[in-house]
Short mmCIF file of C-alpha atoms and ligand atoms in Angstrom, two decimals:
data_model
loop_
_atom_site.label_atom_id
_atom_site.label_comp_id
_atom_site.label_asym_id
_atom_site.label_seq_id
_atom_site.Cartn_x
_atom_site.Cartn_y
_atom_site.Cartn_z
CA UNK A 1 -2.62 -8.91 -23.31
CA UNK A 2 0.12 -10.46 -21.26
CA UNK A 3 3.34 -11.09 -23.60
CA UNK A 4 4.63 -14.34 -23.27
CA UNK A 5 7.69 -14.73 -21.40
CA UNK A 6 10.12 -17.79 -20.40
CA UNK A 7 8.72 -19.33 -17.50
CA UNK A 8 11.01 -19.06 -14.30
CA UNK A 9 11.77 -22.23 -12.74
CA UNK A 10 9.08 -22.20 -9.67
CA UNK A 11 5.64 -22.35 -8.76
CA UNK A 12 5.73 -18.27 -8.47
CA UNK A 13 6.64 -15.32 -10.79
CA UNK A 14 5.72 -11.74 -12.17
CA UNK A 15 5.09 -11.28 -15.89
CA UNK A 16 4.61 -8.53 -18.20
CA UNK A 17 2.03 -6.12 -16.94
CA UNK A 18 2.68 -6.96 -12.81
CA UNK A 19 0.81 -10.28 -12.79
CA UNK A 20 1.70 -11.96 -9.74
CA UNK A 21 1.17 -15.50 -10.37
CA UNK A 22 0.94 -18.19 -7.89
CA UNK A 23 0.86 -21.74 -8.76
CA UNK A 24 -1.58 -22.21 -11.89
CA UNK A 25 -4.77 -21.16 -11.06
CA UNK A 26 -4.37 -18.12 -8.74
CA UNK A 27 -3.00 -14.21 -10.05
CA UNK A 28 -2.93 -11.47 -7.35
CA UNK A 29 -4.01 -7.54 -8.90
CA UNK A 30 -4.18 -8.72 -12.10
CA UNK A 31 -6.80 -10.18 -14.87
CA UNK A 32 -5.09 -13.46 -16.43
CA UNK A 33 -7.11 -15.61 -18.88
CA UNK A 34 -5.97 -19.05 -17.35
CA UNK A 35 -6.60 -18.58 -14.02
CA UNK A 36 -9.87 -18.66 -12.29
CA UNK A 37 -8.69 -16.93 -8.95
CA UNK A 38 -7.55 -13.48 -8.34
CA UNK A 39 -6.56 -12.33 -5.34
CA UNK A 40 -7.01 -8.45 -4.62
CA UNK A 41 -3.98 -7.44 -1.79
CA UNK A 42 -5.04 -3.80 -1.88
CA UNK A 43 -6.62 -1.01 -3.58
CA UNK A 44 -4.02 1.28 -5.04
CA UNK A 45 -4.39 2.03 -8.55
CA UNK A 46 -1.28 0.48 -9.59
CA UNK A 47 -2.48 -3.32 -8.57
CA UNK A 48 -5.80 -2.84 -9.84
CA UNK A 49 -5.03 -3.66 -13.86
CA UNK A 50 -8.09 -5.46 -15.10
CA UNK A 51 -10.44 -5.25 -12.26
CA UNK A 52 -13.52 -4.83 -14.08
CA UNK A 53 -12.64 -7.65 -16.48
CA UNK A 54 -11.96 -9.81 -13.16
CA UNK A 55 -14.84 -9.56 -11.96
CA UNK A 56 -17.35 -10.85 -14.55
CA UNK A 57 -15.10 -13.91 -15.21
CA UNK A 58 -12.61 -14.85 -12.12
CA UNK A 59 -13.49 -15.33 -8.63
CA UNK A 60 -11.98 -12.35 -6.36
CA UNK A 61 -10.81 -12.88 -2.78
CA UNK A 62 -9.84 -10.02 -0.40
CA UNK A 63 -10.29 -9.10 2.98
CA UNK A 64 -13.39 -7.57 4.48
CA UNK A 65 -12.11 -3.93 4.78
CA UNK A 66 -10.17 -4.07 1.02
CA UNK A 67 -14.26 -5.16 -0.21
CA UNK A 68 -15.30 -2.48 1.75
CA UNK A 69 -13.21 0.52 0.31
CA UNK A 70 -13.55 -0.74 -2.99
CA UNK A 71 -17.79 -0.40 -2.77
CA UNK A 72 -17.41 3.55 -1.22
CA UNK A 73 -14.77 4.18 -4.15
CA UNK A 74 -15.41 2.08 -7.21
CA UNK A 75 -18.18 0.17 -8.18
CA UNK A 76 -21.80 -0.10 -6.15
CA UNK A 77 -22.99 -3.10 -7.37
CA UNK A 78 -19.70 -5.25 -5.65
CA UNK A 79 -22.03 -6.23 -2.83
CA UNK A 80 -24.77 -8.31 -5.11
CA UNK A 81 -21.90 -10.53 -7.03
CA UNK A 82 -21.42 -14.28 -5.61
CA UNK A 83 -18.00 -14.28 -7.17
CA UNK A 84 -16.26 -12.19 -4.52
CA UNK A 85 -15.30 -13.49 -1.38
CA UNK A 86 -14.27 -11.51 1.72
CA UNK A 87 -11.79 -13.48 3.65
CA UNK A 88 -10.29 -11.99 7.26
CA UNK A 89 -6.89 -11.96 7.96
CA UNK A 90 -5.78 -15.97 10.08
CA UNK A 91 -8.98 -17.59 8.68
CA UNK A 92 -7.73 -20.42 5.84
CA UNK A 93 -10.10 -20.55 2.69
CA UNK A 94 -9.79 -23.62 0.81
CA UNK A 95 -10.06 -23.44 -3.15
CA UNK A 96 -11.43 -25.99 -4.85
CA UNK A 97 -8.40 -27.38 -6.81
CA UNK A 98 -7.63 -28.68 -2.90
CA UNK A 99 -5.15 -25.91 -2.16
CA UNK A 100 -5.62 -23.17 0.59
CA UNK A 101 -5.49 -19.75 0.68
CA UNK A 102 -4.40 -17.63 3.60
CA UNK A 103 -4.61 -13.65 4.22
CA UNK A 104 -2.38 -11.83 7.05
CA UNK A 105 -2.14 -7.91 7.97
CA UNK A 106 0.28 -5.72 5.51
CA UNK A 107 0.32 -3.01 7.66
CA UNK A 108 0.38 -0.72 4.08
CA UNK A 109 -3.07 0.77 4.08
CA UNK A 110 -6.77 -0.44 5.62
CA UNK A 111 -7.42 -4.28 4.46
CA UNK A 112 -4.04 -4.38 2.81
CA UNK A 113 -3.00 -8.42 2.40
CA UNK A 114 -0.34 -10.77 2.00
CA UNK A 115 -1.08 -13.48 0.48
CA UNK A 116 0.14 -17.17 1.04
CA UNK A 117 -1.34 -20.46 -0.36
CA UNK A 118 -0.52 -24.03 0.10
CA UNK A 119 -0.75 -25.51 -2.79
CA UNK A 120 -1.88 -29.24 -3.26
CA UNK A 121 1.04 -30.79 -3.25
CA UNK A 122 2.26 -28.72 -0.43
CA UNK A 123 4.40 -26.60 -1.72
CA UNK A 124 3.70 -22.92 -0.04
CA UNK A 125 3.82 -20.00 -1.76
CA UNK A 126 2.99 -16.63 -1.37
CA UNK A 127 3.17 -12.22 -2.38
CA UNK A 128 3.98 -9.72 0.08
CA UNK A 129 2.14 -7.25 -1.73
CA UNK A 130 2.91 -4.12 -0.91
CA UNK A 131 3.48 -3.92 3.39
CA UNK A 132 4.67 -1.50 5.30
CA UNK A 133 6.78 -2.07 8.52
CA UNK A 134 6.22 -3.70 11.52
CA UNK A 135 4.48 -6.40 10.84
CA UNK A 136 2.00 -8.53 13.60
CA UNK A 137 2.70 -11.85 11.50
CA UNK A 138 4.70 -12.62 8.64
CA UNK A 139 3.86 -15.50 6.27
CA UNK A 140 5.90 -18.68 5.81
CA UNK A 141 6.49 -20.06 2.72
CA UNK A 142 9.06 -21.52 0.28
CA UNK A 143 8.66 -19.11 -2.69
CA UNK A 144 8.11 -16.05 -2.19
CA UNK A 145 7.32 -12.84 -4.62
CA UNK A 146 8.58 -10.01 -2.76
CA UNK A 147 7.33 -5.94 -3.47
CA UNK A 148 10.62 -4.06 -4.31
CA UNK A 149 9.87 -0.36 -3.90
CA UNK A 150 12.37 0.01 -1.59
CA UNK A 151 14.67 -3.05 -2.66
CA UNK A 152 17.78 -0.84 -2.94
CA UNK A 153 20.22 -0.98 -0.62
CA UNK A 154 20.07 3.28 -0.44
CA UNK A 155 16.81 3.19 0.46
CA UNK A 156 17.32 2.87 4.15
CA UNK A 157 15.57 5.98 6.40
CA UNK A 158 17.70 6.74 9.77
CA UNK A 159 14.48 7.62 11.39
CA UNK A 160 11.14 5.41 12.41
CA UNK A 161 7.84 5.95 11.48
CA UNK A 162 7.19 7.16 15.03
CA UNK A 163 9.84 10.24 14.80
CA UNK A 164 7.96 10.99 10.71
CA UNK A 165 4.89 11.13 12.93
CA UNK A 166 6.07 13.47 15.59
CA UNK A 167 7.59 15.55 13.47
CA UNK A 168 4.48 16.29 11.20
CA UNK A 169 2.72 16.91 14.00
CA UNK A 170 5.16 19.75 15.55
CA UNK A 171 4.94 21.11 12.28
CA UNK A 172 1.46 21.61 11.29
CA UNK A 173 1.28 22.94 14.89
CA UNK A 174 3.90 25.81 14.00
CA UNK A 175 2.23 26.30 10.20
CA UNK A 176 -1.07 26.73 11.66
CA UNK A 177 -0.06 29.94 13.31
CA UNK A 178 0.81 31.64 10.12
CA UNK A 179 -2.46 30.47 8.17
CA UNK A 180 -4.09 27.76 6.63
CA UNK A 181 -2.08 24.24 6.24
CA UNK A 182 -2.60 22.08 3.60
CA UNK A 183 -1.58 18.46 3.79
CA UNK A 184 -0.89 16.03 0.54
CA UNK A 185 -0.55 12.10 0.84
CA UNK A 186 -0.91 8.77 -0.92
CA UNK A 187 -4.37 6.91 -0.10
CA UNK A 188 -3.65 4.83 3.35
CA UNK A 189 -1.05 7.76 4.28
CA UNK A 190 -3.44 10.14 4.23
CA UNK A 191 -5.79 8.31 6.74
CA UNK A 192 -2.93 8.03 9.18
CA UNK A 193 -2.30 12.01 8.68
CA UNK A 194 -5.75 12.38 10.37
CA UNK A 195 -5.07 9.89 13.59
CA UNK A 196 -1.95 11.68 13.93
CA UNK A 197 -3.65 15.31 13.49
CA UNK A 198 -6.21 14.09 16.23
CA UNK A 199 -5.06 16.75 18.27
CA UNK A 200 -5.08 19.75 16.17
CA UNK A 201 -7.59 22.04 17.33
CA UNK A 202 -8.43 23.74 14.27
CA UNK A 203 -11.50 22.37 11.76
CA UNK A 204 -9.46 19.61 9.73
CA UNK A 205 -11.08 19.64 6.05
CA UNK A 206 -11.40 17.18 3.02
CA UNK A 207 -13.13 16.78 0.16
CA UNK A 208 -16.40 14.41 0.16
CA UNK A 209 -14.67 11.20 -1.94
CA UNK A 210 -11.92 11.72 1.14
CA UNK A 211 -14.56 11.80 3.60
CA UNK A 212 -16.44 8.66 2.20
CA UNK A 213 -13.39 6.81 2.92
CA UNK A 214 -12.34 7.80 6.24
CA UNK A 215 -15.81 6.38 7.31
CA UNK A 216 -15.02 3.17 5.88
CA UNK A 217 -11.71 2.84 8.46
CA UNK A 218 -13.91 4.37 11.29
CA UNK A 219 -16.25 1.33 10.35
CA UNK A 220 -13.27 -0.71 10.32
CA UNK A 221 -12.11 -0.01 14.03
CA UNK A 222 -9.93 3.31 13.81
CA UNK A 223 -10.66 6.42 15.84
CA UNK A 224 -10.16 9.04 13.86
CA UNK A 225 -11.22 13.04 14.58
CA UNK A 226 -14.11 14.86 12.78
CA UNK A 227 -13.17 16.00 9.31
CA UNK A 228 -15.55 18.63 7.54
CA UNK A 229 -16.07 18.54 4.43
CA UNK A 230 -14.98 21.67 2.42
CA UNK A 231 -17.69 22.36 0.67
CA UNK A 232 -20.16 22.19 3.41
CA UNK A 233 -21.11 25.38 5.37
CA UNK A 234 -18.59 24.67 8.33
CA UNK A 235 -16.17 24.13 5.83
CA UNK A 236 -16.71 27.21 3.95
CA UNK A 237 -16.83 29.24 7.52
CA UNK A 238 -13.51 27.43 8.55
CA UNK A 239 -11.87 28.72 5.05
CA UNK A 240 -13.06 32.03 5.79
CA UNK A 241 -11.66 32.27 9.41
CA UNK A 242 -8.01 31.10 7.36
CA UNK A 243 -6.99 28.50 10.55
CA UNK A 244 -7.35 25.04 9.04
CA UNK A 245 -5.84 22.20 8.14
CA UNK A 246 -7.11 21.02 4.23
CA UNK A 247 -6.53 17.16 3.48
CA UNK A 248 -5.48 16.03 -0.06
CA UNK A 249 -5.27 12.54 -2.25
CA UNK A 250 -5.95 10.91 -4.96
CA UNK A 251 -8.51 13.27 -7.25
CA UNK A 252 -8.16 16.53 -5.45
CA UNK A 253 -7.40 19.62 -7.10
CA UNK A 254 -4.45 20.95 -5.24
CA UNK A 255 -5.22 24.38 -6.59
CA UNK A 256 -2.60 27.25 -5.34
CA UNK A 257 -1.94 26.12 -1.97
CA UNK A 258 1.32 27.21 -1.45
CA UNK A 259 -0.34 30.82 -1.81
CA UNK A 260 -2.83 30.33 0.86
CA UNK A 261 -1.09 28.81 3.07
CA UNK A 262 1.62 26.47 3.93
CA UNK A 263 2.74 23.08 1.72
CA UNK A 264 3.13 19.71 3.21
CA UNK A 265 3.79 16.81 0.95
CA UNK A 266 4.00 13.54 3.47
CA UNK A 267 6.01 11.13 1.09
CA UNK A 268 9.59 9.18 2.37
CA UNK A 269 12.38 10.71 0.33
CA UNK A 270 15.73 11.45 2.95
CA UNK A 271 17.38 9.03 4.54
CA UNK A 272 19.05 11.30 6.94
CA UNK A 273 15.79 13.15 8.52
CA UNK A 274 11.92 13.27 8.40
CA UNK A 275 11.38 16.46 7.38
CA UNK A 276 12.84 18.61 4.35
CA UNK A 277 12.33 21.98 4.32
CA UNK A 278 12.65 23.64 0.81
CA UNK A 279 10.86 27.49 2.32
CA UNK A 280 8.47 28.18 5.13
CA UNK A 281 5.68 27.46 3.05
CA UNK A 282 6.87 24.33 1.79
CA UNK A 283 7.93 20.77 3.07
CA UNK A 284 7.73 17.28 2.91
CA UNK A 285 7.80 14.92 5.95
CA UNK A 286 8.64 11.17 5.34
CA UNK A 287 5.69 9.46 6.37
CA UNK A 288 5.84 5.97 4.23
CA UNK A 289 3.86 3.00 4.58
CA UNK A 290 6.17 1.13 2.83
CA UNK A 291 8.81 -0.73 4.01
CA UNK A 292 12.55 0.27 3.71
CA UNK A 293 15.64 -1.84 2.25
CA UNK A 294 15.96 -3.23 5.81
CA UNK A 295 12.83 -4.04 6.74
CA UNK A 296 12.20 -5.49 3.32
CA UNK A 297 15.45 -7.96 3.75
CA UNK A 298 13.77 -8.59 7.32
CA UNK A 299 10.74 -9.39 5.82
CA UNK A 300 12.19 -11.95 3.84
CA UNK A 301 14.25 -13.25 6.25
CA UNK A 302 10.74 -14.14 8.71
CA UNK A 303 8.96 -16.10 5.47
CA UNK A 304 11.89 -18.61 5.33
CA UNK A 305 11.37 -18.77 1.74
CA UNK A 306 14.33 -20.21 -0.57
CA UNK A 307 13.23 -19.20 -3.58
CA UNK A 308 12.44 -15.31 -4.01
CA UNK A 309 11.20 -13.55 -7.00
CA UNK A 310 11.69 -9.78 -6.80
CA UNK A 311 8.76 -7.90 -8.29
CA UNK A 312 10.87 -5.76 -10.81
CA UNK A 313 7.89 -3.70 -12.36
CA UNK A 314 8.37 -0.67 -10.51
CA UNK A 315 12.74 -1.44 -10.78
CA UNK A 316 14.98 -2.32 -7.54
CA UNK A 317 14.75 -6.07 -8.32
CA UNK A 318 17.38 -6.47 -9.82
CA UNK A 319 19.21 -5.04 -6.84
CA UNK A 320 17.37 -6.33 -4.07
CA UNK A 321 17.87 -10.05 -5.86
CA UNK A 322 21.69 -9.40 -5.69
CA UNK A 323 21.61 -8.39 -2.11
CA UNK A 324 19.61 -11.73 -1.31
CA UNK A 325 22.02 -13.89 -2.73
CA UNK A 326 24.85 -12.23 -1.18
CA UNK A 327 23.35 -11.83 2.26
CA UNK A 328 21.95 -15.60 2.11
CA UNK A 329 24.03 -17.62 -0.48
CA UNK A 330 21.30 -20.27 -0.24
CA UNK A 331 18.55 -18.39 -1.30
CA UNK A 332 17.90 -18.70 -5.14
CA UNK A 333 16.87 -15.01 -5.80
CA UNK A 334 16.20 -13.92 -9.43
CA UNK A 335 14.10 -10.45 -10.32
CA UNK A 336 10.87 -10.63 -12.48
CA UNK A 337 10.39 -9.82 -15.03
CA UNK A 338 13.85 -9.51 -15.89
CA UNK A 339 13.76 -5.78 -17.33
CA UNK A 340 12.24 -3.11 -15.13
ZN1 ZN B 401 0.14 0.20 -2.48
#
């Protein structure tokens, strides 16, 4: 259960347990008792607390393509429940306490959402969730829960996306000449691995949960290269040959990779460059799909929100609430909940 906490002074805030709360009736990746709405930004384990509960007692909205992965990875019988509601990104969905709810583009993984909704007595209020950077559109609203992953001011990369890309890409080509490669990610990183390994010659492998999902973004509108599935024949014959490229995320066995092979871990970590090199058969490239200090202050900049609550669950509130009110004096900024 959720511990009480004093209420901040809004419409918005976080409490115990990274419940999101917008106005009174509507929680985003979160079960609350009091509210009959929850909104579902993305499908990370970390916002999916109480799912199961959620759905036999709240209604769920979410984009089309967040419904979509859920089904291949969770739960089967999503499709035959009247409670869930798939709304696309641009398209307003009124609830029926007469407010309206609004999904845009994240850019953090496939179907990733933020959230804003107008609340009855127009007041508009909304939750990043977690994004990644550049955005198409950015919300508008006047209170605003931000994600704070990257809310320090030292988490600022000197390098774009773009050059992370490139420069995983020259290096699985160079691996690949010295043996297998095999390639570790976060869930909506890992799918952009594969458009950028489109390329690659060699058979690109992954297990078949891994597989299941990359059809779900092919259904969705990416292009994305064959992967085989490593425990299928041309999978096995591919392992045998020892010129691969071997896919990992959440619930694979990373086994002794290092051994066969060369290491990549594709996480953001420097600032200074986007890859580290710790030996030849080990190194992490800083492919993130979340956005840095920067971009996050940019991102709150384009809401026009002047009231910000910084999600402190994960930390950096605190800091990222004290660069807000220094940058833009006023902007009431306060972190929640108030210890990380
Ligand atoms: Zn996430």
């Amino acid at each position: 259960m959720t511990k009480p906490q004093p209420r901040g002074d809004g419409s918005v805030d976080v409490l115990d347990g990274r419940v999101i709360r917008l106005g009174a009736r509507v929680v985003c990746d979160a079960w609350e008792s009091d509210c009959p709405y929850r909104v579902q930004t993305h499908i990370h384990d970390d916002h999916m607390a109480g799912f199961e509960t959620s759905t036999g007692l709240q209604d769920l909205i979410m984009s089309p393509a967040t419904f979509d992965l859920l089904v291949a990875e969770r739960n089967a019988a999503l499709p035959y429940r009247d409670n869930i509601h798939r709304i696309p990104y641009g398209e307003p969905h009124d609830l029926d306490d007469g407010s309206t709810l609004l999904l845009q583009n994240a850019n953090h993984m496939l179907g990733s959402s933020q959230v804003a909704l107008t609340l009855p007595n127009g007041v508009r209020v909304g939750y990043s969730g977690d994004f990644g950077w550049p955005l198409d559109s950015i919300m508008e609203v006047d209170e605003l829960v931000v994600d704070s992953t990257y809310g320090s001011p030292e988490s600022i990369r000197r390098y774009s996306q773009g050059d992370a890309e490139s420069a995983l890409l020259e290096l699985v080509f160079e691996r690949l000449r010295h043996g297998p490669v095999h390639v570790v990610a976060f869930r909506g990183t890992i799918e952009r691995v594969v458009q950028v390994l489109a390329e690659v010659t060699e058979p690109i492998m992954a297990s078949e949960g891994l597989i299941r999902t990359l059809s779900v973004y092919r259904q969705n509108g990416l292009a994305l290269p064959d992967v085989e599935d490593v425990a299928s024949d041309a999978g096995r014959h591919a392992e045998a040959l020892g010129r691969y490229v071997r896919l990992y995320t959440k619930g694979d066995a990373l086994g002794n990779a290092e051994a066969s092979g060369t290491k990549i871990v594709c996480r953001a970590f420097s600032r200074e460059r986007p890859v580290e090199t710790f030996s030849d058969r080990s190194h992490r490239v800083g492919l993130s799909n979340h956005a840095d200090f920067e971009e996050t202050m940019a991102f709150i900049e384009g809401t026009g929100a002047r009231r910000v609550v910084t999600d402190n669950t994960r930390g950096h509130g605190v800091e990222l609430a004290f660069a807000i009110r220094e940058r833009w004096p006023h902007v009431k900024a306060e972190p929640r909940p108030y210890s990380a």
